[in-house]
Coordinates of C-alpha atoms and ligand atoms in Angstrom, one line a residue:
M1 CA 66.1 111.7 94.8
Y2 CA 65.7 108.1 93.8
I3 CA 66.9 105.7 96.4
K4 CA 67.9 102.1 95.4
P5 CA 65.4 99.6 96.8
E6 CA 68.1 97.6 98.6
V7 CA 69.3 100.8 100.4
L8 CA 65.7 101.5 101.3
E9 CA 65.2 98.1 102.8
R10 CA 68.2 98.6 105.0
V11 CA 67.0 102.1 105.9
N12 CA 63.5 100.7 106.8
S13 CA 65.1 98.0 109.0
W14 CA 66.6 100.8 111.1
L15 CA 63.1 102.3 111.6
T16 CA 62.2 99.3 113.7
P17 CA 62.2 99.0 117.5
T18 CA 65.6 97.4 117.5
F19 CA 67.0 100.8 117.2
D20 CA 66.4 103.5 119.7
K21 CA 63.9 106.4 119.1
D22 CA 66.6 108.9 118.7
T23 CA 68.2 106.9 115.9
Q24 CA 64.8 106.5 114.1
D25 CA 64.0 110.1 114.4
Q26 CA 67.4 111.2 112.9
I27 CA 66.9 108.7 110.0
K28 CA 63.5 110.0 109.3
H29 CA 64.9 113.5 109.3
M30 CA 67.8 112.3 106.8
I31 CA 65.1 110.7 104.5
A32 CA 63.6 114.2 104.2
S33 CA 66.6 116.4 104.1
D34 CA 69.6 114.4 102.9
P35 CA 68.9 111.5 100.7
K36 CA 72.4 111.5 99.3
G37 CA 73.8 111.2 102.7
L38 CA 71.2 108.6 103.5
E39 CA 72.5 106.4 100.7
E40 CA 76.2 106.9 101.6
S41 CA 75.2 105.8 105.1
F42 CA 73.5 102.7 104.2
Y43 CA 74.7 101.4 100.7
K44 CA 77.0 98.9 102.3
D45 CA 78.3 97.6 105.5
L46 CA 81.6 98.9 106.9
E47 CA 84.4 96.6 106.1
F48 CA 87.5 95.5 107.9
G49 CA 90.6 97.0 106.2
T50 CA 94.2 97.4 106.8
G51 CA 93.9 98.6 110.4
G52 CA 90.5 97.1 111.6
M53 CA 87.3 98.8 110.8
R54 CA 87.3 102.4 110.3
G55 CA 84.7 105.0 109.0
V56 CA 82.8 108.2 109.5
M57 CA 80.7 108.4 112.6
G58 CA 77.0 108.6 112.2
L59 CA 73.9 106.5 111.5
G60 CA 73.7 103.6 109.2
T61 CA 75.4 100.4 108.3
N62 CA 78.4 102.1 106.6
R63 CA 79.0 104.4 109.6
I64 CA 80.6 104.0 113.0
N65 CA 77.9 104.0 115.6
K66 CA 76.8 101.9 118.7
Y67 CA 75.0 99.5 116.5
T68 CA 77.8 98.8 113.9
L69 CA 80.2 98.5 116.9
G70 CA 77.8 96.5 118.9
K71 CA 77.2 94.2 116.1
N72 CA 81.0 93.5 115.6
T73 CA 81.3 93.0 119.4
Q74 CA 78.5 90.6 119.5
G75 CA 80.0 88.6 116.6
L76 CA 83.4 88.7 118.2
S77 CA 81.8 87.6 121.7
N78 CA 80.1 84.6 119.9
Y79 CA 83.4 83.7 118.2
L80 CA 85.4 84.0 121.4
N81 CA 83.0 81.9 123.5
A82 CA 83.0 79.2 120.8
S83 CA 86.9 79.4 120.3
F84 CA 87.7 79.0 124.1
P85 CA 84.9 76.9 125.6
G86 CA 85.1 76.3 129.2
E87 CA 87.7 79.1 129.7
N88 CA 87.3 82.4 131.4
V89 CA 87.3 84.5 128.3
K90 CA 89.0 87.9 128.9
V91 CA 89.3 91.1 126.7
A92 CA 91.1 94.4 127.2
I93 CA 89.7 97.6 125.8
A94 CA 91.4 101.0 125.2
Y95 CA 90.2 104.1 123.4
D96 CA 91.8 107.3 122.1
C97 CA 91.0 110.9 122.4
R98 CA 88.3 111.2 119.6
H99 CA 84.8 112.3 120.1
N100 CA 82.7 109.3 121.3
S101 CA 85.7 107.0 121.7
K102 CA 85.1 106.8 125.5
T103 CA 81.3 106.2 125.0
F104 CA 81.9 103.6 122.4
G105 CA 84.6 101.9 124.7
K106 CA 81.9 101.5 127.3
V107 CA 79.4 100.3 124.7
V108 CA 81.9 97.6 123.5
A109 CA 82.7 96.7 127.2
D110 CA 78.9 96.3 128.0
V111 CA 78.3 93.9 125.1
F112 CA 81.4 91.8 126.0
S113 CA 80.1 91.6 129.5
A114 CA 76.7 90.9 128.6
N115 CA 78.0 87.8 126.7
G116 CA 79.8 86.6 129.9
I117 CA 83.3 87.8 129.0
Q118 CA 85.5 89.4 131.5
V119 CA 86.5 93.0 130.5
F120 CA 89.5 95.0 131.4
L121 CA 88.7 98.6 130.5
F122 CA 91.1 101.5 130.6
A123 CA 89.6 104.2 132.7
D124 CA 91.0 106.9 130.4
L125 CA 92.4 107.2 127.0
R126 CA 95.7 105.2 126.2
P127 CA 98.1 104.6 123.3
T128 CA 97.2 101.7 121.0
P129 CA 100.5 99.9 121.8
E130 CA 99.6 99.9 125.5
L131 CA 96.6 98.0 124.6
S132 CA 98.5 95.4 122.7
F133 CA 100.9 95.2 125.8
A134 CA 98.1 95.1 128.3
L135 CA 96.2 92.2 126.7
K136 CA 99.3 90.0 126.8
H137 CA 100.1 91.2 130.3
L138 CA 96.7 90.5 131.6
G139 CA 96.4 87.1 129.8
C140 CA 93.5 88.2 127.6
H141 CA 92.2 86.4 124.6
C142 CA 91.4 89.5 122.6
G143 CA 91.8 93.3 122.7
I144 CA 90.1 96.3 121.2
V145 CA 91.0 99.9 120.6
L146 CA 88.4 102.5 119.7
T147 CA 90.3 104.8 117.4
A148 CA 90.5 106.0 113.8
S149 CA 94.2 106.5 114.2
H150 CA 95.3 109.6 112.1
N151 CA 92.0 110.0 110.2
P152 CA 90.1 113.3 110.2
P153 CA 87.9 114.1 113.3
E154 CA 84.8 112.8 111.9
Y155 CA 86.1 109.2 111.8
N156 CA 86.3 106.6 114.4
G157 CA 87.2 102.9 114.3
Y158 CA 87.6 99.5 115.9
K159 CA 91.1 97.9 115.9
V160 CA 91.0 94.2 116.9
Y161 CA 93.9 92.4 118.6
W162 CA 94.2 88.7 119.1
Q163 CA 95.8 86.9 122.0
D164 CA 99.4 87.2 120.5
G165 CA 99.1 91.0 120.6
G166 CA 98.9 91.3 116.9
Q167 CA 95.8 92.6 114.9
L168 CA 93.5 90.2 113.4
V169 CA 94.9 88.2 110.5
P170 CA 93.8 85.0 108.6
P171 CA 92.2 82.7 109.5
Q172 CA 90.5 84.5 112.5
D173 CA 89.7 87.7 110.6
G174 CA 87.6 85.8 108.1
E175 CA 85.8 83.5 110.6
I176 CA 84.9 86.6 112.8
I177 CA 83.6 88.6 109.8
T178 CA 81.5 85.6 108.8
E179 CA 80.1 85.5 112.5
I180 CA 79.3 89.2 112.3
N181 CA 77.7 89.0 108.8
Q182 CA 75.3 86.3 110.1
L183 CA 73.9 88.4 112.9
E184 CA 70.9 90.6 112.9
Y185 CA 71.1 93.9 114.9
S186 CA 68.3 92.5 117.2
E187 CA 70.7 90.0 118.3
I188 CA 73.1 92.4 120.1
K189 CA 73.2 92.2 123.9
F190 CA 73.6 95.7 125.1
E191 CA 72.8 95.0 128.8
A192 CA 76.0 95.2 130.8
N193 CA 77.0 92.7 133.4
S194 CA 79.0 95.3 135.4
R195 CA 80.5 92.7 137.7
L196 CA 82.5 91.6 134.7
I197 CA 83.9 95.1 134.0
E198 CA 87.2 96.0 135.7
Y199 CA 88.7 99.4 135.1
I200 CA 92.5 99.5 134.7
G201 CA 95.2 102.2 134.5
K202 CA 98.2 103.2 136.6
A203 CA 99.5 99.6 137.5
V204 CA 99.5 98.6 133.8
D205 CA 101.0 102.0 132.8
D206 CA 104.0 101.5 135.1
V207 CA 104.9 98.1 133.7
F208 CA 104.3 99.2 130.1
I209 CA 106.6 102.2 130.5
D210 CA 109.3 100.3 132.3
D211 CA 109.2 97.5 129.8
S212 CA 109.1 100.0 126.8
I213 CA 112.3 101.5 128.3
K214 CA 113.9 98.1 128.6
N215 CA 113.0 97.3 125.0
G216 CA 113.9 100.7 123.4
S217 CA 117.1 101.7 125.2
F218 CA 120.6 100.7 124.1
D219 CA 123.6 101.7 126.1
T220 CA 123.5 105.4 125.4
S221 CA 125.5 107.3 128.0
K222 CA 123.8 109.5 130.6
E223 CA 125.6 112.6 129.1
A224 CA 124.5 111.7 125.6
R225 CA 121.0 111.5 126.6
E226 CA 121.0 114.7 128.7
N227 CA 122.7 116.4 125.7
L228 CA 120.0 115.6 123.1
N229 CA 117.6 118.5 122.6
V230 CA 114.2 116.9 121.9
V231 CA 111.0 118.5 120.7
F232 CA 107.9 116.4 121.1
T233 CA 104.2 116.8 120.1
S234 CA 101.3 114.5 120.8
L235 CA 99.2 116.2 118.2
H236 CA 96.3 116.3 120.8
G237 CA 96.5 112.5 121.0
T238 CA 97.1 109.7 123.6
S239 CA 100.8 109.7 123.4
I240 CA 101.0 112.3 126.1
M241 CA 99.9 109.6 128.6
S242 CA 103.2 107.8 128.0
I243 CA 105.9 109.3 125.9
P244 CA 107.0 112.2 128.0
E245 CA 107.2 109.9 131.1
T246 CA 109.1 107.2 129.2
L247 CA 111.7 109.7 128.0
K248 CA 112.0 111.1 131.5
R249 CA 112.4 107.8 133.1
A250 CA 115.0 106.9 130.4
G251 CA 117.1 109.9 131.3
Y252 CA 116.2 112.4 128.6
T253 CA 116.0 115.7 130.6
N254 CA 115.9 118.1 127.7
V255 CA 112.4 117.4 126.3
N256 CA 110.4 120.4 124.9
I257 CA 106.7 119.6 124.6
V258 CA 104.5 121.6 122.3
E259 CA 102.1 122.8 125.0
E260 CA 99.3 124.1 122.5
Q261 CA 99.0 120.5 121.3
A262 CA 99.4 118.6 124.5
D263 CA 95.7 118.5 125.6
P264 CA 93.9 115.5 124.1
N265 CA 91.2 116.8 121.8
G266 CA 89.1 115.1 119.2
D267 CA 88.8 118.2 117.1
F268 CA 92.6 118.3 116.7
P269 CA 92.2 122.2 116.6
T270 CA 95.8 123.2 115.7
V271 CA 96.1 121.0 112.7
V272 CA 94.5 120.3 109.5
S273 CA 95.0 116.6 110.0
P274 CA 96.6 114.8 113.0
N275 CA 98.8 112.7 110.7
P276 CA 102.5 113.2 111.3
E277 CA 102.9 112.1 107.6
E278 CA 101.4 115.5 106.6
P279 CA 104.3 118.2 107.0
E280 CA 101.7 120.7 108.2
A281 CA 101.0 118.6 111.3
L282 CA 104.6 119.0 112.4
R283 CA 104.8 122.6 111.7
M284 CA 104.3 123.9 115.3
A285 CA 106.8 121.3 116.7
M286 CA 109.3 122.4 114.0
A287 CA 108.8 126.1 114.9
L288 CA 109.4 125.2 118.6
A289 CA 112.6 123.3 117.4
E290 CA 113.9 126.4 115.7
K291 CA 113.3 128.4 118.8
V292 CA 115.1 126.1 121.2
D293 CA 117.6 124.7 118.7
G294 CA 116.2 121.2 118.9
D295 CA 118.2 118.3 117.5
I296 CA 115.2 116.1 116.8
V297 CA 111.5 116.6 116.6
I298 CA 109.0 113.7 117.2
G299 CA 105.3 113.8 116.6
T300 CA 102.9 111.0 117.1
D301 CA 99.3 110.3 115.7
P302 CA 96.3 110.3 117.9
D303 CA 96.5 106.6 118.9
C304 CA 100.2 106.7 119.4
D305 CA 101.4 104.1 116.9
R306 CA 102.9 106.1 114.2
L307 CA 105.7 108.6 114.7
G308 CA 107.1 111.3 112.4
V309 CA 110.8 112.1 113.0
V310 CA 112.5 115.4 112.0
T311 CA 116.2 115.9 111.9
R312 CA 118.6 118.4 110.5
N313 CA 120.0 118.2 107.1
L314 CA 123.5 119.1 105.9
E315 CA 122.6 122.7 105.8
N316 CA 121.2 122.4 109.4
E317 CA 117.7 123.0 108.3
L318 CA 114.9 120.8 109.7
V319 CA 113.6 118.1 107.6
I320 CA 111.0 115.4 108.0
L321 CA 112.3 111.9 107.4
N322 CA 109.8 109.6 105.5
G323 CA 108.6 106.3 106.8
N324 CA 111.3 104.3 104.8
Q325 CA 114.0 106.6 106.0
T326 CA 113.1 106.2 109.7
M327 CA 112.7 102.4 109.1
L328 CA 116.1 102.2 107.5
L329 CA 117.9 104.2 110.4
M330 CA 116.1 102.1 113.0
T331 CA 116.7 98.8 111.5
D332 CA 120.3 99.4 110.8
F333 CA 120.9 100.6 114.4
L334 CA 119.1 97.5 115.8
L335 CA 121.1 95.3 113.4
E336 CA 124.3 97.0 114.5
Q337 CA 123.4 96.4 118.2
W338 CA 122.6 92.7 117.7
K339 CA 125.8 92.2 115.7
N340 CA 127.9 93.9 118.3
S341 CA 126.4 91.7 121.1
G342 CA 127.2 88.6 119.0
K343 CA 123.5 87.6 118.7
I344 CA 123.3 87.3 114.9
N345 CA 123.6 83.5 114.1
G346 CA 121.4 82.9 111.1
N347 CA 118.2 82.7 113.0
Q348 CA 117.1 86.3 112.8
F349 CA 114.9 88.4 110.6
I350 CA 113.8 91.9 109.8
A351 CA 110.6 92.6 108.1
S352 CA 108.8 95.1 105.8
T353 CA 106.0 95.3 103.3
I354 CA 105.6 95.0 99.6
V355 CA 105.2 98.8 99.1
S356 CA 108.1 99.8 101.1
T357 CA 111.8 100.4 100.1
P358 CA 113.6 97.6 98.6
M359 CA 116.7 98.9 100.6
M360 CA 115.6 96.9 103.5
S361 CA 116.6 93.5 101.7
V362 CA 120.1 95.1 101.0
L363 CA 120.4 95.8 104.8
A364 CA 119.3 92.2 105.6
D365 CA 122.0 90.8 103.2
A366 CA 124.6 93.0 104.6
Y367 CA 124.0 91.7 108.2
D368 CA 123.3 88.2 107.1
V369 CA 119.7 88.1 108.6
E370 CA 116.6 86.9 106.8
Y371 CA 114.2 89.4 105.2
K372 CA 110.5 88.8 105.2
I373 CA 108.0 90.8 103.3
G374 CA 104.3 91.0 103.6
L375 CA 101.2 92.9 102.6
T376 CA 100.7 96.6 103.8
G377 CA 100.0 96.8 107.5
F378 CA 101.9 95.8 110.6
K379 CA 99.5 93.0 111.3
W380 CA 101.4 91.1 108.5
I381 CA 104.7 91.7 110.4
A382 CA 103.2 90.5 113.6
K383 CA 101.9 87.5 111.8
M384 CA 105.4 86.6 110.6
I385 CA 106.6 86.5 114.3
K386 CA 103.8 84.1 115.1
D387 CA 104.4 82.0 112.0
F388 CA 108.3 81.8 112.5
P389 CA 108.7 81.1 116.3
E390 CA 112.1 79.7 115.5
L391 CA 113.5 83.0 114.4
D392 CA 114.1 86.2 116.4
F393 CA 112.5 89.3 115.1
I394 CA 114.8 92.3 115.3
G395 CA 112.6 95.0 113.9
G396 CA 110.6 96.1 110.9
G397 CA 108.5 98.9 109.5
E398 CA 107.1 100.1 106.2
E399 CA 106.7 103.0 103.9
S400 CA 104.1 104.5 106.2
F401 CA 105.2 106.1 109.4
G402 CA 105.8 103.8 112.4
F403 CA 108.2 101.1 113.5
M404 CA 108.1 98.0 115.7
V405 CA 111.1 97.2 117.8
G406 CA 111.6 93.4 118.4
D407 CA 108.9 91.2 119.7
F408 CA 107.5 93.4 122.4
V409 CA 104.4 95.0 121.2
R410 CA 103.2 93.2 118.0
D411 CA 102.1 96.3 116.2
K412 CA 103.9 99.6 115.3
D413 CA 104.6 101.3 118.6
A414 CA 105.4 105.0 118.9
V415 CA 106.3 104.8 122.5
T416 CA 109.4 102.4 122.1
S417 CA 110.1 103.9 118.7
T418 CA 110.4 107.4 120.1
L419 CA 112.8 106.2 122.6
L420 CA 114.8 104.4 119.9
A421 CA 114.8 107.4 117.8
C422 CA 116.2 109.5 120.6
E423 CA 118.8 106.7 121.5
I424 CA 120.0 106.8 117.8
A425 CA 120.1 110.5 117.7
A426 CA 121.8 111.0 121.1
Q427 CA 124.5 108.4 120.1
A428 CA 125.0 110.1 116.7
K429 CA 125.2 113.6 118.3
A430 CA 127.9 112.2 120.6
E431 CA 129.7 111.3 117.4
G432 CA 129.1 114.7 116.1
K433 CA 126.5 113.6 113.5
S434 CA 122.8 114.1 112.8
L435 CA 120.4 111.3 111.9
Y436 CA 120.5 112.7 108.4
E437 CA 124.3 112.2 108.1
K438 CA 123.7 108.5 109.5
L439 CA 121.2 108.1 106.7
I440 CA 123.6 109.2 104.0
D441 CA 126.3 106.9 105.4
L442 CA 123.9 104.1 104.8
Y443 CA 123.3 105.3 101.2
V444 CA 127.0 105.3 100.6
K445 CA 127.4 101.9 102.0
H446 CA 124.3 100.2 100.5
G447 CA 123.1 102.3 97.5
F448 CA 120.8 105.4 97.5
Y449 CA 117.2 104.5 97.5
K450 CA 114.8 107.4 97.1
E451 CA 111.0 106.9 97.5
R452 CA 108.0 109.1 97.1
L453 CA 104.3 108.6 97.8
I454 CA 101.4 110.1 95.9
S455 CA 98.0 109.7 97.4
L456 CA 94.8 110.8 95.6
T457 CA 91.8 111.2 97.8
K458 CA 88.5 110.1 96.2
K459 CA 85.6 110.1 98.7
G460 CA 82.1 108.6 98.9
I461 CA 80.3 106.1 96.6
E462 CA 81.6 107.7 93.4
G463 CA 85.1 108.0 94.8
A464 CA 85.2 104.3 95.7
Q465 CA 84.1 103.4 92.1
E466 CA 86.7 105.7 90.6
I467 CA 89.5 104.2 92.6
K468 CA 88.0 100.7 91.6
Q469 CA 88.2 101.8 87.9
M470 CA 91.7 103.1 88.1
M471 CA 92.9 99.6 89.3
I472 CA 90.9 98.0 86.4
D473 CA 92.4 100.4 83.9
A474 CA 95.9 99.7 85.4
R475 CA 95.4 96.0 84.8
E476 CA 94.0 96.4 81.4
N477 CA 96.8 98.7 80.2
P478 CA 99.9 97.8 82.1
L479 CA 102.7 100.3 82.1
K480 CA 105.2 99.3 79.4
E481 CA 108.0 101.9 80.0
V482 CA 108.6 104.8 82.3
N483 CA 111.4 107.3 82.3
G484 CA 112.7 105.5 79.2
S485 CA 113.3 102.4 81.1
K486 CA 111.3 99.2 80.1
V487 CA 109.0 97.4 82.6
V488 CA 110.6 94.0 83.2
R489 CA 108.3 92.6 85.9
I490 CA 104.7 93.0 87.0
E491 CA 103.3 91.5 90.2
D492 CA 99.6 91.4 90.6
Y493 CA 98.8 90.6 94.2
Q494 CA 95.1 90.2 93.4
L495 CA 95.8 87.4 91.0
S496 CA 98.8 86.2 92.9
V497 CA 100.7 86.2 89.6
A498 CA 104.3 87.6 88.9
K499 CA 105.0 88.1 85.2
D500 CA 108.6 88.1 84.1
L501 CA 108.5 90.1 80.8
I502 CA 112.1 89.3 79.8
N503 CA 111.8 85.5 79.9
N504 CA 108.1 85.7 79.2
S505 CA 107.4 83.5 82.2
E506 CA 104.9 83.5 85.1
S507 CA 105.2 82.5 88.7
T508 CA 102.9 82.3 91.7
I509 CA 103.1 84.9 94.5
N510 CA 102.7 83.2 97.9
I511 CA 101.1 85.8 100.2
P512 CA 97.5 86.4 100.7
K513 CA 95.6 88.1 97.9
S514 CA 95.3 92.0 97.9
N515 CA 94.4 94.6 95.3
V516 CA 98.0 95.7 94.6
L517 CA 100.0 96.1 91.5
I518 CA 103.8 96.4 91.2
Y519 CA 106.0 97.2 88.3
Y520 CA 109.7 96.9 88.1
T521 CA 111.8 98.5 85.4
E522 CA 115.1 97.8 83.8
D523 CA 116.9 100.6 85.7
G524 CA 115.7 99.2 89.2
S525 CA 112.7 101.5 89.6
K526 CA 109.7 100.2 91.3
I527 CA 106.2 101.5 91.1
A528 CA 103.3 100.1 93.3
L529 CA 99.6 101.1 93.3
R530 CA 96.9 100.1 95.6
P531 CA 93.6 101.5 97.1
S532 CA 94.2 102.5 100.8
G533 CA 92.6 100.2 103.3
T534 CA 92.1 102.9 106.0
E535 CA 91.1 106.1 103.9
P536 CA 89.3 106.9 100.7
K537 CA 92.5 107.1 98.7
I538 CA 94.5 105.5 95.9
K539 CA 98.2 105.4 96.7
F540 CA 101.2 105.3 94.2
Y541 CA 104.6 104.3 95.7
I542 CA 107.6 105.2 93.6
S543 CA 111.0 103.9 94.4
V544 CA 114.3 104.7 92.5
N545 CA 118.0 104.1 93.2
T546 CA 121.5 104.5 92.2
K547 CA 124.8 104.3 93.8
L548 CA 126.3 107.2 95.9
D549 CA 130.0 107.6 96.0
N550 CA 130.4 109.7 99.0
M551 CA 128.7 112.3 101.1
S552 CA 129.8 115.1 98.9
A553 CA 128.0 113.7 95.9
F554 CA 124.7 113.5 98.0
K555 CA 122.9 116.7 96.9
E556 CA 123.6 116.1 93.3
T557 CA 122.7 112.5 93.4
E558 CA 119.5 113.2 95.2
Q559 CA 118.5 115.7 92.6
L560 CA 119.0 113.1 90.0
L561 CA 116.8 110.7 91.8
E562 CA 114.1 113.3 92.3
N563 CA 114.1 114.1 88.7
R564 CA 113.8 110.5 87.8
I565 CA 110.7 110.3 90.1
D566 CA 109.2 113.4 88.6
T567 CA 109.5 112.0 85.0
I568 CA 108.0 108.6 86.1
L569 CA 105.1 110.5 87.5
K570 CA 104.7 112.6 84.3
D571 CA 104.7 109.4 82.3
M572 CA 102.0 108.0 84.4
N573 CA 99.9 111.2 84.1
L574 CA 100.0 111.8 87.9
Ligands
G16_601 O1 96.3 104.1 110.5 P1 97.3 103.3 111.3 O2 98.1 104.2 112.1 O3 96.4 102.3 112.3 O4 98.0 102.4 110.4 C1 97.5 101.4 109.5 O5 97.3 101.9 108.2 C2 98.4 102.2 107.6 C3 98.0 102.7 106.3 O6 97.4 101.7 105.6 P2 96.6 102.0 104.2 O7 97.7 102.3 103.2 O8 95.9 100.7 103.9 O9 95.7 103.2 104.5 C4 99.3 101.0 107.5 O10 100.4 101.4 106.9 C5 99.6 100.5 109.0 O11 100.4 99.3 109.0 C6 98.4 100.2 109.6 O12 98.6 99.7 111.0
MG602 MG1 97.8 105.2 114.3

């Protein structure tokens, strides 16, 4: 097979003594046996996306391995040492349950220490939100989690947190990437200075769990907590280290854990994908809920930042809430708490992202708080907290699963959010309601917004090219009409331009550029499309709405909205 010269050049550079013998031997073997795989592994450098750097583990510049992670860490070390001259620079490191995560955690710790940086390394796997917490708790300048979140077993990754506890955002992200790109692999210092590596664990856990409880509990009675029947699954991930203990200390005595999925395991053997957004991932937990008559089911992803919430619908059947629905319930509950304690005075905000339900802005108006909207990813919500210190952050989320409760952990946090979900469900149950009925109440009050996400997986070099082309085609032939309703506004976040097709005018979008297109139609529908920044996928986000007169009209209205989404998808050939 023909291998492009620029790829071959990279391959050859990995056959030099900078790389260990084992690496060189494996590459030689690939040259002979798997030239296509070789090209996939070397044709580019892995990039930073929505949630840090993520990729398939293996050899090469486009893979997660000790060299690509080492180079990141060397670049980051140089940047930290230059940014905080004369300071005792400190970093905290955590890792998840994946294959190699622990080993990679140690490699990263070694490189930081070799650069004179003090390292606090968790002695065992921990949730991502605990890392964000720990770095602030220990006064660190930066934090790393070795995880690929909910991606399949062959993936791993590198999430980077800055001193405020949020993931890297501009300007640091670009500056660090520039620093990394300037480096040669031969410049990585792998020789640890073990005096600078301190192992951490239980002491941090205790404060984290206690503070999570303070942040996520809201005057629910002891009886209501004891009366809620909870089913929980950690999907073989890190949440097992914190969530059962948090619920226990908070007073939830009726928690059923899916034992078959409790052991951390990087193969995620009982699921196709450890992503609570995939209904299949929650199947075992839902079966247990049927058996024990559970009121609520919660499942978290391997690094414990996203959570799936299952409740009972009007027919008492278990149904999985989507990210928008969970966000609405949680945000409304928090707003109600803030309002009741007289804390809303015009200096508060809630937040979400451009591909999430527009119903969040309706909630904000109803409670008289500000609504801020950013690009996909919680790092943008964390940035808002940093950018608006004069405002209190109440809570926020996005279409994707996960929620952030106030300014505690500056990323989505399934520990506090699980407790919050239980608090809402326990209080609702005490009123004789399910979360589902609470949600319908919101639709009656504020309008019925229905969303659906379609993701198309397209892997490898060709897949990436196909996704690129789909975005180009969408720009060249913009949607004009869907479901018989005219497109009235198009937002192109790559060009930072919003086109109003009614007045034929253009305006500038004032958030960072990103490859996202959003269409709005005359009947209030919204269609967004973008390539995923964490997986080889293109995502289409559809949102429609209408009013809902009362709970008894729910089913019929829901069907109407589902049909509208079906037609939109058909019109878009999806
Ligand atoms: O994967 P996680 O749990 O770290 O989550 C990360 O990726 C999700 C999916 O992003 P994308 O649509 O670009 O794939 C984002 O919604 C989320 O905010 C981000 O923290
Ligand atoms: Mg995650």
